[in-house]
Coordinates of C-alpha atoms in Angstrom, one line a residue:
M1 CA 50.6 170.7 44.0
F2 CA 50.6 167.4 42.2
R3 CA 47.8 165.2 43.5
S4 CA 47.9 161.4 42.9
L5 CA 44.9 160.0 41.1
F6 CA 45.6 156.6 42.6
R7 CA 44.6 155.5 46.0
K8 CA 47.4 154.3 48.2
K9 CA 47.2 150.5 48.7
I10 CA 46.9 149.6 52.4
Q11 CA 49.6 147.1 53.4
V12 CA 48.4 144.4 55.7
P13 CA 51.5 143.2 57.7
R14 CA 52.5 139.6 57.3
H15 CA 52.8 137.3 60.3
D16 CA 52.8 133.6 61.1
E17 CA 49.2 132.7 61.9
N18 CA 48.5 130.7 65.1
W19 CA 44.8 129.9 65.5
Q20 CA 43.7 128.6 68.9
V21 CA 40.3 127.9 70.5
Y22 CA 39.1 128.5 74.0
F23 CA 35.9 129.3 76.0
S24 CA 35.2 132.5 77.7
R25 CA 32.2 134.6 78.8
I26 CA 31.2 137.9 77.2
N27 CA 28.3 139.9 78.7
N28 CA 27.7 136.8 80.9
Q29 CA 27.2 134.7 77.8
V30 CA 29.2 131.5 77.2
T31 CA 31.5 132.2 74.2
S32 CA 33.6 130.1 72.0
V33 CA 36.6 132.1 70.8
I34 CA 38.7 131.2 67.8
V35 CA 41.7 133.6 67.7
D36 CA 45.0 134.1 65.9
I37 CA 47.1 134.8 69.0
N38 CA 50.1 135.8 66.9
V39 CA 48.3 138.9 65.7
A40 CA 49.3 140.3 69.1
E41 CA 52.9 140.5 67.8
I42 CA 51.9 143.1 65.2
A43 CA 48.9 144.8 66.8
P44 CA 47.8 147.5 66.7
V45 CA 48.4 148.2 63.1
N46 CA 48.1 152.0 62.5
S47 CA 46.7 151.6 58.9
L48 CA 44.0 149.2 60.1
S49 CA 42.0 151.3 62.6
E50 CA 38.5 150.1 62.0
V51 CA 37.1 146.9 63.6
F52 CA 34.6 145.2 61.3
Y53 CA 32.2 142.4 62.3
L54 CA 30.5 140.0 59.9
I55 CA 27.7 138.5 62.1
I56 CA 26.1 135.3 60.9
P57 CA 23.2 133.6 62.8
F58 CA 23.0 129.8 62.8
D59 CA 20.3 127.2 63.5
Y60 CA 20.4 124.3 65.9
A61 CA 22.1 126.0 68.9
N62 CA 22.3 124.3 72.2
E63 CA 21.1 125.8 75.5
E64 CA 24.2 127.9 75.9
G65 CA 23.8 129.4 72.4
L66 CA 26.7 127.4 70.8
P67 CA 26.4 125.2 67.7
T68 CA 25.3 121.6 68.0
I69 CA 27.2 118.9 66.1
E70 CA 24.7 118.9 63.2
S71 CA 25.2 122.7 62.6
Y72 CA 29.0 122.6 62.5
K73 CA 29.1 121.0 59.0
L74 CA 27.1 123.8 57.5
I75 CA 29.0 126.5 59.5
N76 CA 32.3 125.1 58.3
E77 CA 31.2 125.0 54.6
V78 CA 30.0 128.6 54.8
E79 CA 33.1 129.9 56.5
D80 CA 35.4 128.1 54.1
K81 CA 33.7 129.9 51.3
I82 CA 33.9 133.2 53.1
S83 CA 37.6 132.7 53.7
D84 CA 38.1 132.2 50.0
L85 CA 36.3 135.4 49.2
I86 CA 38.4 137.3 51.8
V87 CA 41.5 136.2 50.0
R88 CA 40.2 137.4 46.7
Y89 CA 38.2 140.5 47.6
G90 CA 39.2 141.5 51.1
E91 CA 43.0 142.1 50.7
N92 CA 42.8 145.1 53.0
M93 CA 41.0 143.2 55.7
L94 CA 42.7 141.1 58.4
H95 CA 40.7 138.4 60.1
V96 CA 41.8 138.1 63.7
S97 CA 39.1 136.1 65.5
T98 CA 35.7 134.4 65.4
L99 CA 33.4 134.7 68.4
T100 CA 30.5 132.3 68.8
M101 CA 27.7 133.2 71.2
N102 CA 24.0 133.6 71.5
S103 CA 23.4 131.6 68.2
E104 CA 25.7 133.8 66.2
R105 CA 29.1 133.7 64.6
L106 CA 30.9 137.0 64.8
Q107 CA 33.9 137.2 62.5
M108 CA 36.2 140.0 63.6
Y109 CA 38.3 141.8 61.1
Y110 CA 40.4 145.0 61.1
C111 CA 40.5 147.3 58.1
H112 CA 41.6 150.8 57.1
K113 CA 38.0 152.0 56.4
V114 CA 34.7 150.2 56.4
E115 CA 34.5 151.0 52.7
N116 CA 37.3 148.4 52.2
S117 CA 34.7 145.7 52.8
K118 CA 32.3 146.8 50.0
A119 CA 33.9 144.6 47.3
F120 CA 33.9 141.6 49.7
L121 CA 30.3 142.1 50.8
S122 CA 29.2 142.6 47.2
Q123 CA 30.8 139.3 46.2
L124 CA 29.3 137.7 49.3
D125 CA 25.8 138.6 48.2
K126 CA 26.5 137.5 44.7
D127 CA 27.8 134.1 45.7
F128 CA 25.4 133.3 48.5
G129 CA 22.3 135.3 47.5
E130 CA 19.4 134.7 49.9
K131 CA 21.0 131.5 51.2
L132 CA 23.0 133.6 53.7
T133 CA 21.6 135.9 56.3
Y134 CA 24.1 138.3 57.9
Q135 CA 24.6 141.6 59.6
I136 CA 27.6 143.9 59.8
D137 CA 28.9 146.2 62.6
H138 CA 31.9 148.4 62.7
R139 CA 33.6 151.2 64.7
H140 CA 36.8 153.1 65.0
D141 CA 39.2 151.1 67.2
P142 CA 42.8 152.3 66.7
N143 CA 44.1 150.6 69.8
W144 CA 42.5 147.3 68.8
S145 CA 40.6 147.1 72.1
D146 CA 38.2 144.6 70.7
Y147 CA 40.9 142.2 69.8
F148 CA 42.7 142.5 73.1
N149 CA 39.7 142.7 75.4
L150 CA 37.3 140.2 73.6
A151 CA 39.4 137.8 71.6
Y152 CA 42.9 137.6 73.1
P153 CA 43.1 135.1 76.0
L154 CA 43.7 136.1 79.6
P155 CA 46.8 134.5 81.2
F156 CA 44.9 131.6 82.7
Q157 CA 43.1 131.0 79.4
M158 CA 46.5 131.0 77.6
E159 CA 47.6 128.3 80.0
M160 CA 44.5 126.2 79.1
I161 CA 45.4 126.7 75.4
K162 CA 49.0 125.5 76.0
N163 CA 47.6 122.5 77.9
R164 CA 45.6 121.5 74.9
I165 CA 48.5 122.0 72.5
V166 CA 50.5 119.4 74.5
L167 CA 47.5 117.0 74.7
R168 CA 47.1 117.3 70.9
Q169 CA 50.8 116.5 70.4
L170 CA 50.4 113.4 72.6
T171 CA 47.3 112.2 70.7
E172 CA 48.9 112.8 67.3
A173 CA 51.8 110.6 68.5
G174 CA 49.3 107.8 69.2
D175 CA 48.6 108.3 72.9
D176 CA 44.9 107.7 73.8
L177 CA 45.4 109.5 77.2
K178 CA 43.7 106.7 79.0
E179 CA 46.7 105.7 81.1
S180 CA 48.0 107.6 84.1
R181 CA 51.7 108.6 83.8
N182 CA 54.5 110.6 85.4
V183 CA 53.8 114.2 84.5
H184 CA 56.8 116.6 84.7
H185 CA 56.2 120.3 85.5
Y186 CA 58.8 123.0 85.0
L187 CA 59.1 126.3 86.9
A188 CA 61.5 129.2 87.5
F189 CA 62.0 131.5 90.5
R190 CA 64.3 134.5 90.9
E191 CA 64.4 134.4 94.7
E192 CA 65.4 131.3 96.7
K193 CA 62.9 132.1 99.5
D194 CA 60.0 132.1 97.0
M195 CA 61.2 128.8 95.5
D196 CA 61.4 127.3 99.0
E197 CA 57.8 128.4 99.8
F198 CA 56.6 126.9 96.6
L199 CA 58.4 123.6 97.3
Q200 CA 56.5 123.4 100.6
F201 CA 53.2 123.5 98.6
A202 CA 54.5 121.0 96.1
E203 CA 55.5 118.5 98.8
S204 CA 52.1 118.9 100.5
E205 CA 50.5 117.9 97.1
R206 CA 52.8 114.8 96.9
F207 CA 55.0 116.1 94.0
V208 CA 58.5 114.8 93.7
L209 CA 61.4 117.1 93.1
F210 CA 63.6 116.0 90.2
L211 CA 65.3 119.2 89.2
K212 CA 66.7 122.1 91.2
E213 CA 69.5 124.2 89.8
K214 CA 70.5 127.9 89.5
R215 CA 71.0 129.0 86.0
D216 CA 71.2 132.6 84.5
E217 CA 70.2 134.1 87.9
L218 CA 67.1 131.9 88.1
W219 CA 66.2 128.9 90.1
K220 CA 65.0 126.2 87.8
L221 CA 62.7 123.6 89.3
G222 CA 61.2 120.3 88.0
I223 CA 58.5 118.5 89.9
S224 CA 56.5 115.4 88.9
R225 CA 53.6 113.2 90.0
Q226 CA 51.6 110.3 88.7
D227 CA 48.5 111.8 87.1
Y228 CA 46.0 111.5 84.3
V229 CA 46.2 114.1 81.5
S230 CA 42.8 113.9 79.7
Y231 CA 41.1 117.0 78.2
E232 CA 38.7 116.9 81.1
Q233 CA 41.3 116.8 83.8
I234 CA 44.3 118.7 82.6
D235 CA 43.3 122.1 83.8
E236 CA 42.5 120.9 87.3
L237 CA 46.0 119.5 87.4
C238 CA 48.0 122.4 85.9
L239 CA 46.2 125.6 86.8
P240 CA 46.6 125.3 90.6
I241 CA 50.4 124.8 90.0
W242 CA 50.4 127.9 87.7
E243 CA 48.5 129.9 90.3
K244 CA 50.6 128.9 93.2
A245 CA 53.8 129.6 91.3
K246 CA 52.5 133.1 90.4
S247 CA 51.6 133.8 94.1
F248 CA 55.3 133.1 95.0
N249 CA 56.6 135.4 92.1
G250 CA 57.5 132.3 90.0
I251 CA 56.9 131.4 86.4
Y252 CA 55.2 128.1 85.4
N253 CA 56.9 126.9 82.2
G254 CA 54.5 124.1 81.4
W255 CA 54.5 120.3 81.5
E256 CA 55.4 117.3 79.5
S257 CA 54.8 113.5 79.6
E258 CA 56.1 110.5 77.8
V259 CA 53.9 109.1 75.0
I260 CA 52.0 106.0 76.0
R261 CA 50.8 104.0 73.1
T262 CA 48.4 101.0 73.3
K263 CA 50.0 97.6 72.7
N264 CA 48.3 97.1 69.3
Q265 CA 49.8 100.3 67.9

């Protein structure tokens, strides 16, 4: 039987990256999670069945084990260089998340076999030398359990991510988020009785109904109230609405607000 002398190249599926940041707790430790949430659209990838961690300790951690402002500059410089090395020497490795906890950055990759990381690690040692201290860890993970259980956000965490995306859009449009404004929330219910029960909650919380229509077998609702939408306050505003809609078998479809610019802009 003919036997190929060439190793089959592992194809890493292409996807549109969507990196987001949120906070979680892993092993009762506060953890900052940077994750490409669009990886979930292609995961698990059969040809990438090993999870590989590049673990880098850092100095100047705060009491929760997360980086201080002074340590971020060095971390960013190191990770930018590592990212460049991955592009050139880790073509069979897919970076899916970075977890920060207990004074360490844990870069999570998936690969075909851990041997795929040898060229990358060799170049890492060559470029950084003794300037970079790191460890590695790996295991067989064909179902991508680490990605889904450690990195991918839970539903309420996904809502927090969505909240910050809207806030970022507002600030990029020139809104300093200092003014209260009319905030519109959108929901959908399949059953009229569930919608009516939710509306009782909304009325008790002083929300005003501005949209109520049945479309495509769903009841579409819009409620609004004058509120502040700062980074510190947005989750306290939106998560209770999301939770209450869920308890009445409804879907919370997010919020929007007009852009309020200061007069000198």
